[in-house]
XYZ file of N, CA, C and O in Angstrom:
528
model
N 83.350 82.797 99.158
C 83.493 83.724 100.264
C 82.146 84.384 100.524
O 81.428 84.753 99.615
N 81.810 84.493 101.766
C 80.538 85.100 102.132
C 80.647 86.614 102.127
O 81.719 87.177 102.282
N 79.515 87.278 101.985
C 79.486 88.731 101.960
C 79.173 89.293 103.324
O 78.947 88.558 104.293
N 79.165 90.617 103.389
C 78.916 91.269 104.673
C 77.472 91.057 105.122
O 77.170 91.126 106.307
N 76.573 90.731 104.174
C 75.184 90.493 104.559
C 75.030 89.230 105.400
O 74.028 89.063 106.088
N 76.003 88.323 105.373
C 75.942 87.103 106.170
C 76.581 87.264 107.540
O 76.567 86.337 108.339
N 77.155 88.432 107.785
C 77.733 88.686 109.108
C 76.622 89.050 110.083
O 75.631 89.669 109.693
N 76.775 88.709 111.347
C 75.797 89.180 112.331
C 75.897 90.694 112.480
O 76.932 91.294 112.212
N 74.822 91.308 112.917
C 74.757 92.768 113.024
C 75.792 93.357 113.942
O 76.327 94.439 113.683
N 76.107 92.654 115.039
C 77.098 93.182 115.980
C 78.483 93.267 115.348
O 79.326 94.027 115.813
N 78.753 92.481 114.302
C 80.051 92.530 113.636
C 80.004 93.398 112.379
O 80.993 94.048 112.044
N 78.867 93.416 111.704
C 78.765 94.192 110.463
C 78.845 95.690 110.721
O 79.461 96.428 109.936
N 78.249 96.140 111.823
C 78.259 97.579 112.119
C 79.672 98.105 112.380
O 80.079 99.099 111.761
N 80.470 97.482 113.256
C 81.840 97.988 113.430
C 82.690 97.875 112.174
O 83.521 98.743 111.910
N 82.486 96.801 111.403
C 83.252 96.667 110.155
C 82.916 97.821 109.213
O 83.810 98.464 108.648
N 81.632 98.117 109.074
C 81.218 99.206 108.183
C 81.722 100.551 108.690
O 82.220 101.381 107.903
N 81.621 100.784 110.006
C 82.095 102.062 110.565
C 83.607 102.219 110.398
O 84.091 103.306 110.069
N 84.348 101.148 110.638
C 85.808 101.234 110.472
C 86.185 101.466 109.012
O 87.120 102.218 108.719
N 85.450 100.834 108.099
C 85.743 101.050 106.677
C 85.431 102.489 106.259
O 86.214 103.115 105.530
N 84.315 103.024 106.729
C 83.962 104.406 106.387
C 84.958 105.381 107.012
O 85.418 106.328 106.357
N 85.309 105.137 108.270
C 86.281 106.008 108.932
C 87.646 105.945 108.241
O 88.271 106.985 107.975
N 88.108 104.748 107.933
C 89.397 104.604 107.254
C 89.393 105.236 105.876
O 90.349 105.906 105.488
N 88.295 105.042 105.137
C 88.205 105.647 103.801
C 88.161 107.163 103.889
O 88.762 107.858 103.056
N 87.475 107.689 104.902
C 87.415 109.147 105.069
C 88.793 109.714 105.390
O 89.199 110.746 104.830
N 89.505 109.060 106.267
C 90.846 109.533 106.627
C 91.778 109.474 105.421
O 92.552 110.409 105.164
N 91.713 108.409 104.666
C 92.554 108.291 103.478
C 92.163 109.343 102.440
O 93.021 109.940 101.779
N 90.863 109.632 102.309
C 90.409 110.674 101.384
C 90.930 112.042 101.803
O 91.359 112.837 100.961
N 90.915 112.339 103.112
C 91.444 113.620 103.597
C 92.935 113.726 103.261
O 93.411 114.777 102.834
N 93.660 112.636 103.435
C 95.076 112.643 103.078
C 95.292 112.861 101.590
O 96.194 113.587 101.179
N 94.435 112.248 100.772
C 94.560 112.431 99.319
C 94.209 113.861 98.918
O 94.855 114.437 98.037
N 93.197 114.434 99.574
C 92.857 115.828 99.278
C 93.985 116.760 99.700
O 94.261 117.760 99.035
N 94.633 116.455 100.818
C 95.785 117.247 101.239
C 96.906 117.169 100.223
O 97.584 118.159 99.953
N 97.073 116.001 99.653
C 98.088 115.836 98.613
C 97.777 116.715 97.406
O 98.671 117.299 96.798
N 96.509 116.837 97.068
C 96.122 117.656 95.923
C 96.104 119.143 96.253
O 96.393 119.982 95.415
N 95.732 119.487 97.477
C 95.435 120.872 97.831
C 96.669 121.669 98.257
O 96.763 122.855 97.966
N 97.578 121.052 98.961
C 98.707 121.796 99.530
C 99.687 122.205 98.431
O 99.782 121.570 97.400
N 100.418 123.309 98.699
C 101.182 123.951 97.642
C 102.571 123.376 97.407
O 102.945 123.109 96.287
N 103.361 123.224 98.465
C 104.745 122.815 98.252
C 104.898 121.310 98.465
O 104.045 120.655 99.051
N 106.006 120.796 98.010
C 106.286 119.366 98.160
C 106.308 118.959 99.624
O 105.781 117.909 99.988
N 106.880 119.803 100.473
C 107.021 119.462 101.888
C 105.668 119.426 102.577
O 105.424 118.587 103.434
N 104.777 120.320 102.219
C 103.419 120.280 102.771
C 102.665 119.062 102.246
O 101.923 118.422 102.985
N 102.855 118.735 100.995
C 102.166 117.578 100.412
C 102.606 116.273 101.045
O 101.827 115.334 101.165
N 103.857 116.180 101.454
C 104.356 114.946 102.071
C 103.812 114.772 103.477
O 103.604 113.653 103.935
N 103.571 115.844 104.180
C 103.198 115.774 105.586
C 101.798 115.182 105.788
O 101.631 114.283 106.613
N 100.828 115.682 105.064
C 99.449 115.238 105.252
C 99.243 113.756 104.982
O 98.782 113.013 105.861
N 99.581 113.278 103.808
C 99.375 111.856 103.525
C 100.202 110.923 104.397
O 99.755 109.828 104.735
N 101.380 111.347 104.797
C 102.210 110.467 105.621
C 101.532 110.169 106.950
O 101.625 109.051 107.462
N 100.836 111.139 107.495
C 100.156 110.929 108.775
C 98.832 110.204 108.577
O 98.518 109.249 109.287
N 98.058 110.640 107.610
C 96.715 110.088 107.479
C 96.710 108.673 106.911
O 95.815 107.902 107.231
N 97.672 108.339 106.096
C 97.695 106.985 105.527
C 97.879 105.947 106.624
O 97.249 104.888 106.606
N 98.695 106.254 107.603
C 98.924 105.302 108.683
C 97.647 105.060 109.475
O 97.272 103.915 109.743
N 96.946 106.128 109.829
C 95.707 105.979 110.600
C 94.591 105.370 109.753
O 93.851 104.502 110.224
N 94.453 105.805 108.511
C 93.428 105.252 107.627
C 93.658 103.789 107.339
O 92.721 102.977 107.363
N 94.886 103.432 107.080
C 95.198 102.017 106.831
C 94.958 101.192 108.074
O 94.512 100.038 107.983
N 95.210 101.760 109.243
C 94.941 101.050 110.486
C 93.466 100.735 110.645
O 93.101 99.630 111.063
N 92.598 101.687 110.314
C 91.154 101.443 110.409
C 90.717 100.369 109.411
O 89.918 99.482 109.747
N 91.217 100.422 108.200
C 90.844 99.423 107.192
C 91.355 98.042 107.601
O 90.650 97.034 107.443
N 92.552 97.985 108.160
C 93.094 96.697 108.598
C 92.323 96.127 109.787
O 92.101 94.917 109.871
N 91.896 96.998 110.698
C 91.060 96.528 111.811
C 89.735 95.987 111.301
O 89.250 94.949 111.781
N 89.139 96.675 110.336
C 87.886 96.193 109.750
C 88.093 94.836 109.084
O 87.262 93.930 109.232
N 89.183 94.686 108.373
C 89.482 93.413 107.720
C 89.687 92.296 108.740
O 89.180 91.182 108.567
N 90.395 92.623 109.806
C 90.644 91.616 110.832
C 89.337 91.181 111.496
O 89.110 89.973 111.705
N 88.478 92.117 111.792
C 87.195 91.782 112.417
C 86.308 90.991 111.459
O 85.697 89.998 111.843
N 86.259 91.421 110.212
C 85.427 90.734 109.220
C 85.842 89.278 109.047
O 85.012 88.366 109.128
N 87.111 89.050 108.831
C 87.553 87.675 108.568
C 87.543 86.814 109.834
O 87.364 85.607 109.754
N 87.728 87.439 110.984
C 87.622 86.672 112.223
C 86.204 86.155 112.412
O 85.995 84.987 112.755
N 85.211 87.000 112.177
C 83.818 86.582 112.340
C 83.401 85.661 111.194
O 82.745 84.634 111.424
N 83.784 85.973 109.969
C 83.355 85.173 108.820
C 83.948 83.768 108.837
O 83.301 82.813 108.421
N 85.179 83.635 109.324
C 85.824 82.326 109.322
C 85.759 81.628 110.672
O 86.299 80.532 110.824
N 85.142 82.279 111.651
C 84.967 81.702 112.994
C 86.289 81.259 113.620
O 86.379 80.243 114.302
N 87.319 82.017 113.340
C 88.624 81.768 113.965
C 89.358 83.104 114.016
O 89.009 84.051 113.296
N 90.381 83.186 114.853
C 91.117 84.429 115.010
C 92.043 84.644 113.805
O 92.904 83.816 113.521
N 91.836 85.731 113.092
C 92.667 86.075 111.937
C 93.479 87.309 112.320
O 92.925 88.374 112.566
N 94.789 87.142 112.379
C 95.643 88.246 112.821
C 96.704 88.610 111.787
O 97.693 89.252 112.112
N 96.498 88.227 110.540
C 97.479 88.581 109.505
C 97.626 90.088 109.379
O 98.697 90.605 109.080
N 96.517 90.786 109.618
C 96.524 92.231 109.463
C 97.419 92.923 110.487
O 97.890 94.027 110.252
N 97.643 92.280 111.627
C 98.550 92.872 112.616
C 99.969 92.977 112.065
O 100.671 93.957 112.311
N 100.382 91.983 111.321
C 101.716 92.018 110.721
C 101.799 93.145 109.692
O 102.785 93.878 109.625
N 100.743 93.298 108.906
C 100.711 94.388 107.922
C 100.732 95.736 108.630
O 101.443 96.662 108.223
N 99.953 95.870 109.718
C 99.902 97.135 110.452
C 101.260 97.474 111.054
O 101.700 98.631 110.996
N 101.918 96.500 111.620
C 103.253 96.744 112.190
C 104.215 97.172 111.087
O 105.003 98.105 111.267
N 104.145 96.513 109.949
C 105.016 96.876 108.831
C 104.753 98.313 108.376
O 105.686 99.081 108.142
N 103.476 98.699 108.272
C 103.148 100.064 107.852
C 103.594 101.071 108.910
O 104.165 102.119 108.582
N 103.355 100.765 110.181
C 103.758 101.687 111.242
C 105.263 101.871 111.307
O 105.756 102.930 111.682
N 106.006 100.840 110.951
C 107.462 100.950 110.996
C 108.042 101.610 109.755
O 109.036 102.328 109.835
N 107.448 101.369 108.610
C 108.078 101.830 107.371
C 107.568 103.182 106.874
O 108.343 103.917 106.264
N 106.321 103.517 107.102
C 105.773 104.761 106.539
C 106.500 106.002 107.046
O 106.873 106.869 106.240
N 106.744 106.155 108.343
C 107.476 107.348 108.776
C 108.911 107.389 108.265
O 109.417 108.457 107.916
N 109.553 106.253 108.197
C 110.944 106.217 107.728
C 111.007 106.589 106.245
O 111.877 107.358 105.822
N 110.086 106.053 105.461
C 110.068 106.375 104.029
C 109.767 107.857 103.811
O 110.426 108.516 102.994
N 108.811 108.393 104.556
C 108.480 109.808 104.412
C 109.675 110.686 104.781
O 109.989 111.650 104.078
N 110.318 110.361 105.877
C 111.463 111.154 106.305
C 112.595 111.069 105.285
O 113.249 112.068 104.970
N 112.824 109.905 104.733
C 113.890 109.741 103.751
C 113.595 110.535 102.485
O 114.484 111.192 101.932
N 112.363 110.494 102.027
C 111.988 111.257 100.829
C 112.131 112.750 101.083
O 112.644 113.511 100.244
N 111.686 113.206 102.267
C 111.790 114.640 102.558
C 113.236 115.078 102.703
O 113.607 116.164 102.253
N 114.064 114.281 103.322
C 115.475 114.659 103.449
C 116.153 114.704 102.081
O 117.000 115.563 101.829
N 115.803 113.800 101.200
C 116.354 113.845 99.846
C 115.899 115.106 99.126
O 116.688 115.732 98.400
N 114.642 115.511 99.345
C 114.149 116.735 98.714
C 114.846 117.965 99.284
O 115.173 118.901 98.545
N 115.081 117.984 100.588
C 115.810 119.110 101.193
C 117.214 119.185 100.608
O 117.687 120.263 100.225
N 117.873 118.078 100.515
C 119.224 118.055 99.956
C 119.211 118.554 98.508
O 120.032 119.374 98.113
N 118.240 118.080 97.724
C 118.122 118.508 96.331
C 117.875 120.001 96.236
O 118.522 120.707 95.448
N 116.970 120.534 97.045
C 116.628 121.946 96.957
C 117.748 122.836 97.481
O 117.956 123.937 96.974
N 118.471 122.389 98.495
C 119.595 123.184 98.979
C 120.728 123.200 97.957
O 121.360 124.236 97.752
N 120.971 122.093 97.316
C 122.019 122.056 96.288
C 121.642 122.922 95.098
O 122.510 123.553 94.495
N 120.364 122.933 94.744
C 119.910 123.723 93.598
C 119.601 125.166 93.990
O 119.283 125.972 93.125
N 119.664 125.473 95.305
C 119.381 126.825 95.832
C 117.992 127.298 95.419
O 117.806 128.405 94.932
N 117.024 126.433 95.617
C 115.634 126.764 95.299
C 114.964 127.340 96.546
O 114.425 126.612 97.374
N 114.972 128.638 96.669
C 114.365 129.281 97.831
C 112.840 129.227 97.765
O 112.167 129.230 98.790
N 112.291 129.175 96.559
C 110.835 129.178 96.423
C 110.224 127.782 96.538
O 109.022 127.614 96.431
N 111.016 126.765 96.797
C 110.484 125.398 96.890
C 109.879 125.096 98.247
O 109.229 124.075 98.411
N 110.102 125.965 99.233
C 109.587 125.735 100.566
C 110.636 125.168 101.504
O 110.342 124.885 102.660
N 111.848 125.002 101.048
C 112.901 124.418 101.879
C 113.275 125.340 103.035
O 113.682 124.883 104.098
N 113.076 126.650 102.882
C 113.414 127.599 103.940
C 112.192 128.025 104.740
O 112.292 128.925 105.571
N 111.055 127.391 104.533
C 109.813 127.828 105.174
C 109.864 127.689 106.689
O 109.359 128.531 107.407
N 110.439 126.660 107.203
C 110.504 126.461 108.645
C 111.669 127.158 109.298
O 111.862 127.052 110.496
N 112.468 127.852 108.527
C 113.657 128.573 108.971
C 114.667 127.643 109.656
O 115.419 128.076 110.507
N 114.647 126.387 109.289
C 115.670 125.461 109.756
C 116.892 125.567 108.849
O 118.023 125.585 109.312
N 116.630 125.675 107.563
C 117.699 125.813 106.579
C 117.637 127.206 105.982
O 116.559 127.767 105.801
N 118.788 127.762 105.685
C 118.842 129.055 105.014
C 119.743 128.931 103.804
O 120.680 128.124 103.780
N 119.428 129.722 102.823
C 120.264 129.784 101.634
C 121.124 131.029 101.724
O 120.630 132.101 102.062
N 122.412 130.916 101.453
C 123.262 132.116 101.480
C 122.872 133.061 100.347
O 122.406 132.630 99.290
N 123.060 134.363 100.609
C 122.723 135.357 99.601
C 123.683 135.302 98.430
O 123.317 135.490 97.294
N 124.928 135.029 98.723
C 125.943 135.017 97.683
C 126.199 133.574 97.245
O 126.383 132.691 98.059
N 126.240 133.347 95.952
C 126.422 131.990 95.426
C 127.827 131.469 95.638
O 128.073 130.284 95.552
N 128.809 132.331 95.947
C 130.193 131.879 96.117
C 130.490 131.439 97.547
O 131.584 131.002 97.835
N 129.526 131.515 98.434
C 129.774 131.166 99.830
C 129.841 129.668 100.067
O 130.227 129.237 101.126
N 129.453 128.867 99.141
C 129.482 127.435 99.330
C 128.084 126.888 99.529
O 127.106 127.626 99.505
N 127.983 125.582 99.774
C 126.649 124.972 99.923
C 125.965 125.445 101.197
O 126.609 125.798 102.174
N 124.636 125.428 101.153
C 123.842 125.837 102.297
C 123.932 124.789 103.391
O 124.013 123.603 103.129
N 123.925 125.228 104.618
C 124.024 124.340 105.763
C 122.845 124.580 106.689
O 122.346 125.692 106.788
N 122.428 123.535 107.392
C 121.378 123.764 108.396
C 121.946 124.546 109.568
O 123.127 124.453 109.871
N 121.089 125.297 110.230
C 121.537 126.069 111.388
C 121.673 125.206 112.595
O 121.060 124.246 112.792
């Protein structure tokens, strides 16, 4: 396999820029995962940035292999479609499971009531918490 040094300059520059941009976006998402306080805040940042960062890396890969192999390489489009379809659904499913867990456990300090969508009853005998 040839390296990026064998690519023409018109192709190497966009590949390098897309890789740097994608890596930066993914790094910002990872820092958000480390920096944010509650589980719900931690899920939000990476879920958005991973999709965009992965898109930049996949575009760079598609351009690199198209130029290096002198033919159209579109495998990355299938990967991008898969990521675009599954990442939001997985994030939403994980967050809904966490909301259900925190409401059942009545964890007010977990951030489940931060958006004021869900409230916890003051009295424990009132039954399970319900969304408004």
